[in-house]
Amino acid sequence: MTTRRTFIRSSALASAAFLAHTPESFSSESKMMNTNAAGKPIVLSTWNFGIKANEAAWSVLSSGGKALDAVEAGVKIPEGDPKERSVGYGGRPDRDGRVTLDACIMDEHANIGSVACLEYIKHPISVARAVMEKTPHVMLVGDGALQFALSQGFVKENLLVEESEKEWKEWLKESKYAPVVNIEHHDTIGMIAMDMNGDLSGACTTSGMAYKMHGRVGDSPIIGAGLYVDNEVGAATATGHGEEVIRIAGCYLVVELMRQGRTPEQACKEAVERVVRLTANRKKNLKDIQVGFIALNKRGEYGAYCVQSGFNYAVRTADGSRLLDSGFAIQ
Ligand code: SD4
């Protein structure tokens, strides 16, 4: 697994200062300067598939569009891609061979919408947005979420691609549930953005942990766990073992720490340290756990932190597009 920062694309405007950043220098610089600012608009998202997703978000943001529209458009890219095996169409199934999807969305007014354990719908994020905008509720699950989606004109499709089915059948031979950390360098996509107006929104979508029990729900559709946005302070989103993120109300914690004055990276780091402490208290092996947070504040400063090295995140600003390695607690 590589922990090298990969520079993907930058415009001629990309500054030498930015190019000099390494994950290590982000960490030490944060301590000195408490900043890693890019201004607005800006969008960041988890893992390397965030690069493509950010471009879709960027085309909304750079033309003056709203952060809410940007994050929805952005995460729909991996959701619709059958080759991305951890989100939407093509996602790995649960142990019964069923692809069940989790997603949530939050805007600058604290409007929220979420779906969990949703089957057969390629773009759960858009169903989550419809829950937010068209129902008196904030979360729909399982068959209720599916019935609502169908009533809104979403189309029922088979989401289990051949490759995922083959792998699942292979898995069935041993049926051992042991989620692998940093698998393929992409898992859940969490995306947070600030538009030209300075407003924040976020979206998070996933097929969850492969071969989970049917009905299992992770952090990704839970506001405050997998995603949180406070338009006065900042936004955060998470990836990794959802059980651990839920345990610390992860993204709410990150945003509250930013409210108390932490930089985005410091806030993510402190949340990760809490995961580390609780794992030790519970006498579990930290090596089996990955959690990564990314965060953005109202000044356009951003950062990330994770338990184990190997988590990266994509950032898109007017200066171009970058993939950055997150700081980490253990190698
Ligand atoms: C979950 N957080 O369902 C998601 C999955 C994930 O890396 O991000 N895996 O727990």
PDB file of C-alpha atoms in Angstrom, residues 21 23 46 54 85 94 138 188 190 195 197 217 231 277 304:
ATOM      1  CA  HIS A  21       3.489  20.227   1.107  1.00  0.00           C
ATOM      2  CA  PRO A  23       1.578  14.994   4.727  1.00  0.00           C
ATOM      3  CA  THR A  46     -12.353  10.861   0.598  1.00  0.00           C
ATOM      4  CA  ASN A  54     -14.550  16.499  -7.236  1.00  0.00           C
ATOM      5  CA  ARG A  85     -16.952  -1.623  -5.756  1.00  0.00           C
ATOM      6  CA  ASP A  94     -23.869  -8.214   2.219  1.00  0.00           C
ATOM      7  CA  VAL A 138     -34.962  12.867   7.866  1.00  0.00           C
ATOM      8  CA  THR A 188     -17.082   5.302   1.148  1.00  0.00           C
ATOM      9  CA  GLY A 190     -17.665  11.515   1.737  1.00  0.00           C
ATOM     10  CA  ASP A 195     -19.475  27.476  -2.586  1.00  0.00           C
ATOM     11  CA  ASN A 197     -21.263  32.295  -1.342  1.00  0.00           C
ATOM     12  CA  VAL A 217     -26.058   0.107   8.917  1.00  0.00           C
ATOM     13  CA  ASN A 231     -22.535  26.594   8.377  1.00  0.00           C
ATOM     14  CA  ARG A 277      -8.143   5.374  23.165  1.00  0.00           C
ATOM     15  CA  ALA A 304      -7.513  15.086   7.463  1.00  0.00           C
TER      16      ALA A 304
END
